[in-house]
Short mmCIF file of C-alpha atoms in Angstrom, two decimals:
data_model
loop_
_atom_site.label_atom_id
_atom_site.label_comp_id
_atom_site.label_asym_id
_atom_site.label_seq_id
_atom_site.Cartn_x
_atom_site.Cartn_y
_atom_site.Cartn_z
CA MET A 1 -28.73 182.30 39.44
CA ARG A 2 -26.21 180.39 37.36
CA MET A 3 -23.40 181.60 39.63
CA GLN A 4 -25.24 180.38 42.75
CA GLN A 5 -25.78 176.93 41.21
CA VAL A 6 -22.14 176.54 40.17
CA SER A 7 -21.06 177.72 43.57
CA GLY A 8 -23.38 175.24 45.24
CA MET A 9 -22.14 172.36 43.10
CA THR A 10 -18.58 173.24 43.90
CA GLY A 11 -19.40 173.18 47.64
CA TRP A 12 -21.03 169.74 47.41
CA LYS A 13 -18.06 168.38 45.51
CA ARG A 14 -15.76 169.63 48.25
CA ILE A 15 -17.92 167.98 50.91
CA ALA A 16 -18.00 164.73 48.97
CA ALA A 17 -14.23 164.74 48.59
CA LEU A 18 -13.76 165.40 52.30
CA ALA A 19 -16.11 162.57 53.23
CA ALA A 20 -14.25 160.17 51.00
CA ALA A 21 -10.97 161.12 52.58
CA VAL A 22 -12.38 160.59 56.10
CA ALA A 23 -13.76 157.19 55.12
CA LEU A 24 -10.35 156.17 53.83
CA CYS A 25 -8.47 157.38 56.95
CA VAL A 26 -10.73 155.76 59.59
CA PRO A 27 -9.65 152.14 59.01
CA LEU A 28 -6.04 153.24 58.66
CA ALA A 29 -6.18 155.08 61.97
CA ALA A 30 -7.06 151.82 63.71
CA CYS A 31 -3.56 150.51 62.93
CA SER A 32 -0.22 152.13 63.68
CA SER A 33 2.32 152.36 60.94
CA PRO A 34 4.43 149.16 60.80
CA THR A 35 7.47 151.39 60.60
CA ASP A 36 6.47 153.25 63.79
CA LEU A 37 5.85 150.00 65.70
CA SER A 38 9.14 148.51 64.62
CA ALA A 39 11.06 151.56 65.78
CA SER A 40 9.27 151.56 69.14
CA ASP A 41 9.86 147.85 69.76
CA THR A 42 13.51 148.10 68.73
CA THR A 43 14.12 150.96 71.14
CA ALA A 44 12.49 149.08 74.03
CA SER A 45 14.47 145.95 73.20
CA GLN A 46 17.73 147.88 73.09
CA ASP A 47 16.98 149.53 76.43
CA GLN A 48 16.30 146.16 78.08
CA SER A 49 19.36 144.57 76.54
CA SER A 50 21.67 147.37 77.59
CA GLN A 51 20.46 147.08 81.16
CA GLY A 52 20.66 143.29 81.28
CA TRP A 53 16.94 142.95 82.01
CA SER A 54 15.23 140.95 79.30
CA GLY A 55 12.16 140.14 81.35
CA THR A 56 12.87 136.42 81.07
CA ALA A 57 12.20 134.52 84.27
CA SER A 58 15.08 132.70 85.89
CA SER A 59 15.02 128.97 86.29
CA GLY A 60 13.66 127.15 89.32
CA ASP A 61 10.60 127.65 91.50
CA ALA A 62 11.61 131.10 92.70
CA GLN A 63 11.20 132.90 89.40
CA SER A 64 12.82 136.25 88.72
CA SER A 65 10.70 138.30 86.32
CA GLY A 66 11.15 141.73 87.78
CA GLY A 67 9.67 141.09 91.23
CA GLU A 68 11.49 140.20 94.43
CA VAL A 69 12.67 136.59 94.73
CA THR A 70 12.14 135.30 98.27
CA GLU A 71 12.94 131.59 98.04
CA ALA A 72 16.00 129.63 96.94
CA THR A 73 15.51 126.54 94.81
CA ASP A 74 17.25 123.21 94.58
CA PRO A 75 20.66 123.71 92.93
CA GLY A 76 20.03 120.90 90.47
CA ALA A 77 22.14 118.43 92.45
CA GLY A 78 22.56 115.05 90.80
CA GLN A 79 22.06 116.44 87.30
CA THR A 80 24.94 117.03 84.93
CA ALA A 81 26.30 120.54 85.02
CA ARG A 82 25.76 120.80 81.27
CA ASP A 83 22.05 120.08 81.66
CA VAL A 84 21.62 122.62 84.44
CA LEU A 85 23.65 125.21 82.52
CA ALA A 86 21.16 124.84 79.66
CA THR A 87 18.38 126.00 82.01
CA LEU A 88 20.12 129.22 83.10
CA PRO A 89 18.87 132.38 81.36
CA VAL A 90 21.46 134.14 79.21
CA LYS A 91 21.34 137.94 79.52
CA GLY A 92 23.56 140.97 79.64
CA ARG A 93 24.85 142.34 82.91
CA ALA A 94 22.54 144.64 84.84
CA PRO A 95 24.12 147.90 86.08
CA LYS A 96 26.32 147.60 89.17
CA THR A 97 24.59 150.72 90.51
CA GLY A 98 23.64 150.33 94.18
CA TYR A 99 25.98 147.43 94.89
CA SER A 100 27.74 147.23 98.22
CA ARG A 101 28.76 144.33 100.45
CA ASP A 102 26.18 145.52 102.97
CA ARG A 103 23.38 144.65 100.54
CA PHE A 104 24.19 141.03 101.39
CA GLY A 105 23.96 141.49 105.15
CA ALA A 106 26.71 141.73 107.75
CA ALA A 107 29.93 140.03 106.65
CA TRP A 108 30.27 136.50 107.98
CA ALA A 109 27.10 136.56 110.08
CA ASP A 110 26.29 133.56 112.24
CA VAL A 111 23.25 132.68 110.12
CA ASP A 112 23.03 129.10 111.37
CA HIS A 113 23.14 130.29 115.03
CA ASN A 114 25.80 127.77 116.03
CA GLY A 115 27.83 130.40 117.88
CA CYS A 116 30.54 130.64 115.19
CA ASP A 117 30.75 133.15 112.36
CA THR A 118 30.59 131.87 108.80
CA ARG A 119 34.30 132.32 108.11
CA ASN A 120 35.31 130.06 110.99
CA ASP A 121 32.64 127.54 109.97
CA ILE A 122 34.28 127.27 106.54
CA LEU A 123 37.82 127.10 107.95
CA ASN A 124 36.64 124.37 110.30
CA ARG A 125 35.11 122.49 107.37
CA ASP A 126 37.93 122.81 104.85
CA LEU A 127 41.10 122.66 106.94
CA THR A 128 42.67 119.57 108.49
CA ASP A 129 44.88 119.18 111.58
CA LYS A 130 43.15 122.15 113.19
CA THR A 131 43.83 123.84 116.48
CA TYR A 132 41.51 126.38 118.09
CA LYS A 133 41.82 129.64 119.95
CA ALA A 134 41.42 129.03 123.68
CA GLY A 135 38.06 129.91 125.18
CA THR A 136 36.13 129.81 121.89
CA HIS A 137 34.57 126.35 122.31
CA ASP A 138 36.45 125.08 119.25
CA CYS A 139 34.99 127.84 117.14
CA VAL A 140 37.87 130.15 116.16
CA VAL A 141 40.42 128.21 114.11
CA ALA A 142 43.96 129.10 115.21
CA SER A 143 45.88 126.90 112.76
CA GLY A 144 45.40 124.13 110.25
CA THR A 145 46.34 122.74 106.86
CA LEU A 146 44.59 123.58 103.60
CA ASP A 147 44.87 121.45 100.48
CA ASP A 148 44.14 124.38 98.19
CA PRO A 149 41.93 123.51 95.21
CA TYR A 150 42.87 126.64 93.24
CA THR A 151 46.61 125.99 93.11
CA GLY A 152 46.88 122.31 94.04
CA THR A 153 49.34 123.22 96.80
CA THR A 154 49.30 122.71 100.56
CA ILE A 155 49.06 125.83 102.73
CA ASP A 156 49.80 125.97 106.45
CA PHE A 157 47.32 128.35 108.02
CA VAL A 158 48.27 130.25 111.17
CA ARG A 159 45.95 132.92 112.52
CA GLY A 160 47.72 136.21 113.04
CA GLN A 161 48.16 139.75 111.80
CA ASP A 162 50.75 138.83 109.19
CA THR A 163 49.60 135.30 108.34
CA SER A 164 45.81 135.00 108.26
CA SER A 165 45.48 136.38 104.74
CA ALA A 166 47.32 133.33 103.34
CA VAL A 167 43.97 131.53 103.48
CA GLN A 168 40.86 133.45 102.46
CA ILE A 169 37.20 132.57 102.11
CA ASP A 170 35.96 132.88 98.56
CA HIS A 171 32.44 132.98 97.15
CA VAL A 172 32.03 130.57 94.25
CA VAL A 173 29.78 133.15 92.66
CA ALA A 174 31.19 136.53 93.62
CA LEU A 175 28.65 138.81 95.29
CA SER A 176 29.29 141.67 92.89
CA ASP A 177 28.79 139.32 89.97
CA ALA A 178 25.59 137.99 91.55
CA TRP A 179 24.32 141.55 92.03
CA GLN A 180 24.67 142.24 88.32
CA LYS A 181 22.99 138.97 87.32
CA GLY A 182 19.80 138.81 89.32
CA ALA A 183 20.62 139.30 93.01
CA GLN A 184 19.15 142.81 92.91
CA GLN A 185 15.80 141.03 92.67
CA LEU A 186 16.43 138.78 95.68
CA SER A 187 14.97 139.60 99.07
CA ASP A 188 17.34 140.93 101.75
CA ASP A 189 17.16 137.62 103.61
CA LEU A 190 17.96 135.64 100.50
CA ARG A 191 20.96 137.82 99.67
CA GLU A 192 22.29 137.26 103.20
CA GLN A 193 21.75 133.54 102.72
CA LEU A 194 23.67 133.62 99.44
CA ALA A 195 26.61 135.41 101.09
CA ASN A 196 26.81 132.87 103.91
CA ASP A 197 25.72 129.67 102.15
CA PRO A 198 28.41 126.98 102.57
CA TYR A 199 27.43 125.79 99.11
CA ASN A 200 28.88 129.06 97.78
CA LEU A 201 31.98 129.24 100.00
CA LEU A 202 35.45 127.74 100.01
CA ALA A 203 38.70 128.29 101.89
CA VAL A 204 41.37 129.00 99.27
CA ASP A 205 44.79 130.44 98.56
CA GLY A 206 44.66 134.15 99.44
CA PRO A 207 46.54 135.54 96.41
CA SER A 208 44.37 133.49 94.05
CA ASN A 209 41.26 134.88 95.69
CA GLN A 210 42.54 138.42 95.30
CA GLN A 211 43.37 137.76 91.66
CA LYS A 212 39.88 136.45 90.96
CA SER A 213 38.23 139.50 92.53
CA ASP A 214 34.61 139.52 91.28
CA GLY A 215 35.33 137.69 88.02
CA ASP A 216 33.08 135.06 86.48
CA ALA A 217 34.12 131.97 84.50
CA ALA A 218 34.74 134.09 81.40
CA THR A 219 37.42 136.17 83.13
CA TRP A 220 38.93 133.83 85.75
CA LEU A 221 39.43 130.10 86.30
CA PRO A 222 41.61 128.31 88.89
CA ALA A 223 45.23 127.75 87.88
CA ASN A 224 44.76 124.11 88.89
CA LYS A 225 43.16 122.79 85.70
CA SER A 226 42.08 119.52 87.33
CA PHE A 227 39.72 121.51 89.56
CA ARG A 228 38.02 123.58 86.87
CA CYS A 229 35.19 121.15 86.13
CA ALA A 230 34.15 120.98 89.80
CA TYR A 231 34.53 124.75 90.14
CA VAL A 232 32.32 125.56 87.18
CA ALA A 233 29.75 122.93 88.19
CA ARG A 234 29.38 124.55 91.60
CA GLN A 235 29.01 128.01 90.06
CA ILE A 236 26.21 126.64 87.91
CA GLY A 237 24.55 125.07 90.96
CA VAL A 238 24.70 128.35 92.89
CA LYS A 239 23.25 130.34 90.01
CA HIS A 240 20.45 127.82 89.58
CA LYS A 241 19.72 127.78 93.31
CA TYR A 242 19.41 131.55 93.58
CA SER A 243 17.73 132.21 90.21
CA LEU A 244 20.70 134.09 88.76
CA TRP A 245 21.61 134.33 85.10
CA VAL A 246 24.81 134.10 83.05
CA THR A 247 26.16 136.29 80.28
CA GLN A 248 26.79 134.78 76.86
CA SER A 249 30.56 134.85 77.33
CA GLU A 250 30.22 133.26 80.76
CA HIS A 251 27.92 130.55 79.39
CA ASP A 252 30.38 129.78 76.60
CA ALA A 253 33.34 129.62 79.01
CA MET A 254 31.46 127.20 81.26
CA ALA A 255 30.44 125.04 78.31
CA ASN A 256 34.04 124.97 77.11
CA VAL A 257 35.28 123.71 80.49
CA LEU A 258 32.53 121.09 80.73
CA ALA A 259 33.29 119.79 77.24
CA SER A 260 36.23 117.95 78.80
CA CYS A 261 34.05 116.43 81.55
CA PRO A 262 30.51 115.97 80.14
CA GLY A 263 29.50 113.73 83.03
CA GLN A 264 30.40 116.31 85.71
CA GLN A 265 27.45 116.64 88.08
CA VAL A 266 26.27 119.63 90.06
CA PRO A 267 27.42 119.02 93.67
CA GLU A 268 24.85 117.98 96.24
CA HIS A 269 26.05 119.76 99.36
CA GLY A 270 28.27 122.48 100.74
CA GLY A 271 30.95 120.19 102.09
CA ALA A 272 33.84 118.27 100.59
CA ASP A 273 33.72 117.29 96.93
CA GLY A 274 35.04 114.06 95.50
CA ASP A 275 36.34 116.00 92.52
CA ALA A 276 38.17 118.56 94.61
CA VAL A 277 41.90 118.42 95.15
CA ALA A 278 42.85 116.07 97.97
CA GLY A 279 39.23 115.87 99.09
CA THR A 280 38.75 119.55 99.84
CA ALA A 281 35.52 121.38 99.13
CA THR A 282 34.85 123.50 96.09
CA GLY A 283 34.10 127.20 96.07
CA THR A 284 35.43 130.81 95.97
CA ASP A 285 34.94 134.43 97.15
CA ASP A 286 35.00 137.91 95.70
CA ALA A 287 37.99 139.74 97.08
CA ASP A 288 36.51 143.12 96.30
CA ALA A 289 33.96 142.61 99.05
CA ASP A 290 34.99 139.83 101.38
CA GLY A 291 38.69 139.34 101.07
CA THR A 292 39.93 137.24 103.90
CA ALA A 293 39.36 136.37 107.48
CA GLY A 294 37.40 137.44 110.51
CA THR A 295 34.27 139.31 111.44
CA SER A 296 33.39 142.86 110.47
CA SER A 297 33.97 145.51 113.10
CA ASP A 298 33.03 149.13 113.64
CA GLY A 299 35.68 149.93 116.25
CA THR A 300 37.40 153.27 116.21
CA ALA A 301 40.47 152.78 118.39
CA GLY A 302 44.00 152.40 117.08
CA THR A 303 46.17 154.12 114.55
CA SER A 304 45.49 154.09 110.85
CA SER A 305 48.19 152.76 108.52
CA GLY A 306 49.39 155.54 106.20
CA ASP A 307 47.52 158.77 105.59
CA VAL A 308 44.13 157.14 105.01
CA TYR A 309 41.71 157.00 107.92
CA TYR A 310 38.31 155.30 108.09
CA LYS A 311 36.12 156.04 111.08
CA ASN A 312 34.55 152.58 110.91
CA CYS A 313 34.11 149.62 108.57
CA ALA A 314 31.01 151.14 107.04
CA ALA A 315 33.14 154.07 105.88
CA ALA A 316 35.80 151.73 104.51
CA ARG A 317 33.22 149.75 102.55
CA ALA A 318 31.59 152.91 101.23
CA ALA A 319 35.00 153.92 99.88
CA GLY A 320 35.41 150.50 98.26
CA ALA A 321 38.48 149.79 100.39
CA ALA A 322 37.29 146.81 102.45
CA PRO A 323 38.70 144.40 103.41
CA LEU A 324 41.83 146.04 104.80
CA THR A 325 44.95 144.03 105.48
CA ALA A 326 47.76 144.94 107.84
CA GLY A 327 50.10 147.46 106.22
CA GLN A 328 47.47 148.62 103.77
CA PRO A 329 46.46 152.32 103.92
CA GLY A 330 43.48 152.67 106.24
CA TYR A 331 44.10 149.49 108.23
CA ARG A 332 44.18 149.86 112.00
CA ALA A 333 43.81 147.51 114.91
CA GLY A 334 40.53 149.07 116.00
CA LEU A 335 38.86 147.76 112.84
CA ASP A 336 40.33 144.27 113.24
CA ARG A 337 38.22 142.71 115.96
CA ASP A 338 39.86 139.28 116.01
CA GLY A 339 43.39 140.60 115.47
CA ASP A 340 44.12 138.40 112.49
CA GLY A 341 45.55 141.12 110.30
CA VAL A 342 42.45 141.61 108.18
CA ALA A 343 39.81 144.23 109.01
CA CYS A 344 36.30 144.88 107.72
CA GLU A 345 35.83 141.51 106.00
#
């Protein structure tokens, strides 16, 4: 009898202890450990930062918060470049994975339907003393003079296999750079618009364009220092217009340039700039994708230069070799539709 009672009391004590423990754990279970939450949030933040996607919306009406951007905004024309720069999101680069020139539409498409490809539109805008190829209705520029904003020199342009590459069309914001800073979120139509927007294009010295490649303001600036303020201001306008962001180093490089010209305004149009050298327009292009002159072609005739052979321009771009200039491995006349010495632009 005594043994049963003691045993019973011991059982009740165990039950009571278990109940007390459950009561204590219930309110704690409603909250995660602060340490666990902190580790989870830190990991997520690191993942976003390493990919360049912070989730912050880009400036302007066409916001970029992970969804597709389908509308360009005003570039901030009339405002100081410093003020517009302050509105651009600062993030890390997104991966370059998936980038190709084709993601921005056909090279030098006639997007304004005026019968001339974009390259010739820009040559026609930026060159003086122009002559035209016969039978093209003053569309294909055969020769002209460029007051080059990147070098401050004068370049005589003559269309031809060995001469066309002296003047190239540069994107102010390189397409590869744009891809890594928000253009992946643009619609296909908007990417094509960005690639052909006169606001983002300028005829320039060919070697300077090749040297720039797909660099941003942190890695490349024009040798002509008097043009740098206008150059950076236009880059800022393009990035604002297309809801693109800047990296911290790029932001700092732009701010450093603008410190010498605090009143520099974002340009209002895609034509000539008062701040440009000798009245020429401002702009640039990424040589890794667009290089120089002409219209892209998929021809197959002709002989390839060297041991490299590309069936068509799509194959050359896929190999990262476009554009191809005369004498370069892989170049052949069949890929150079206008015969200017540069294929697969």
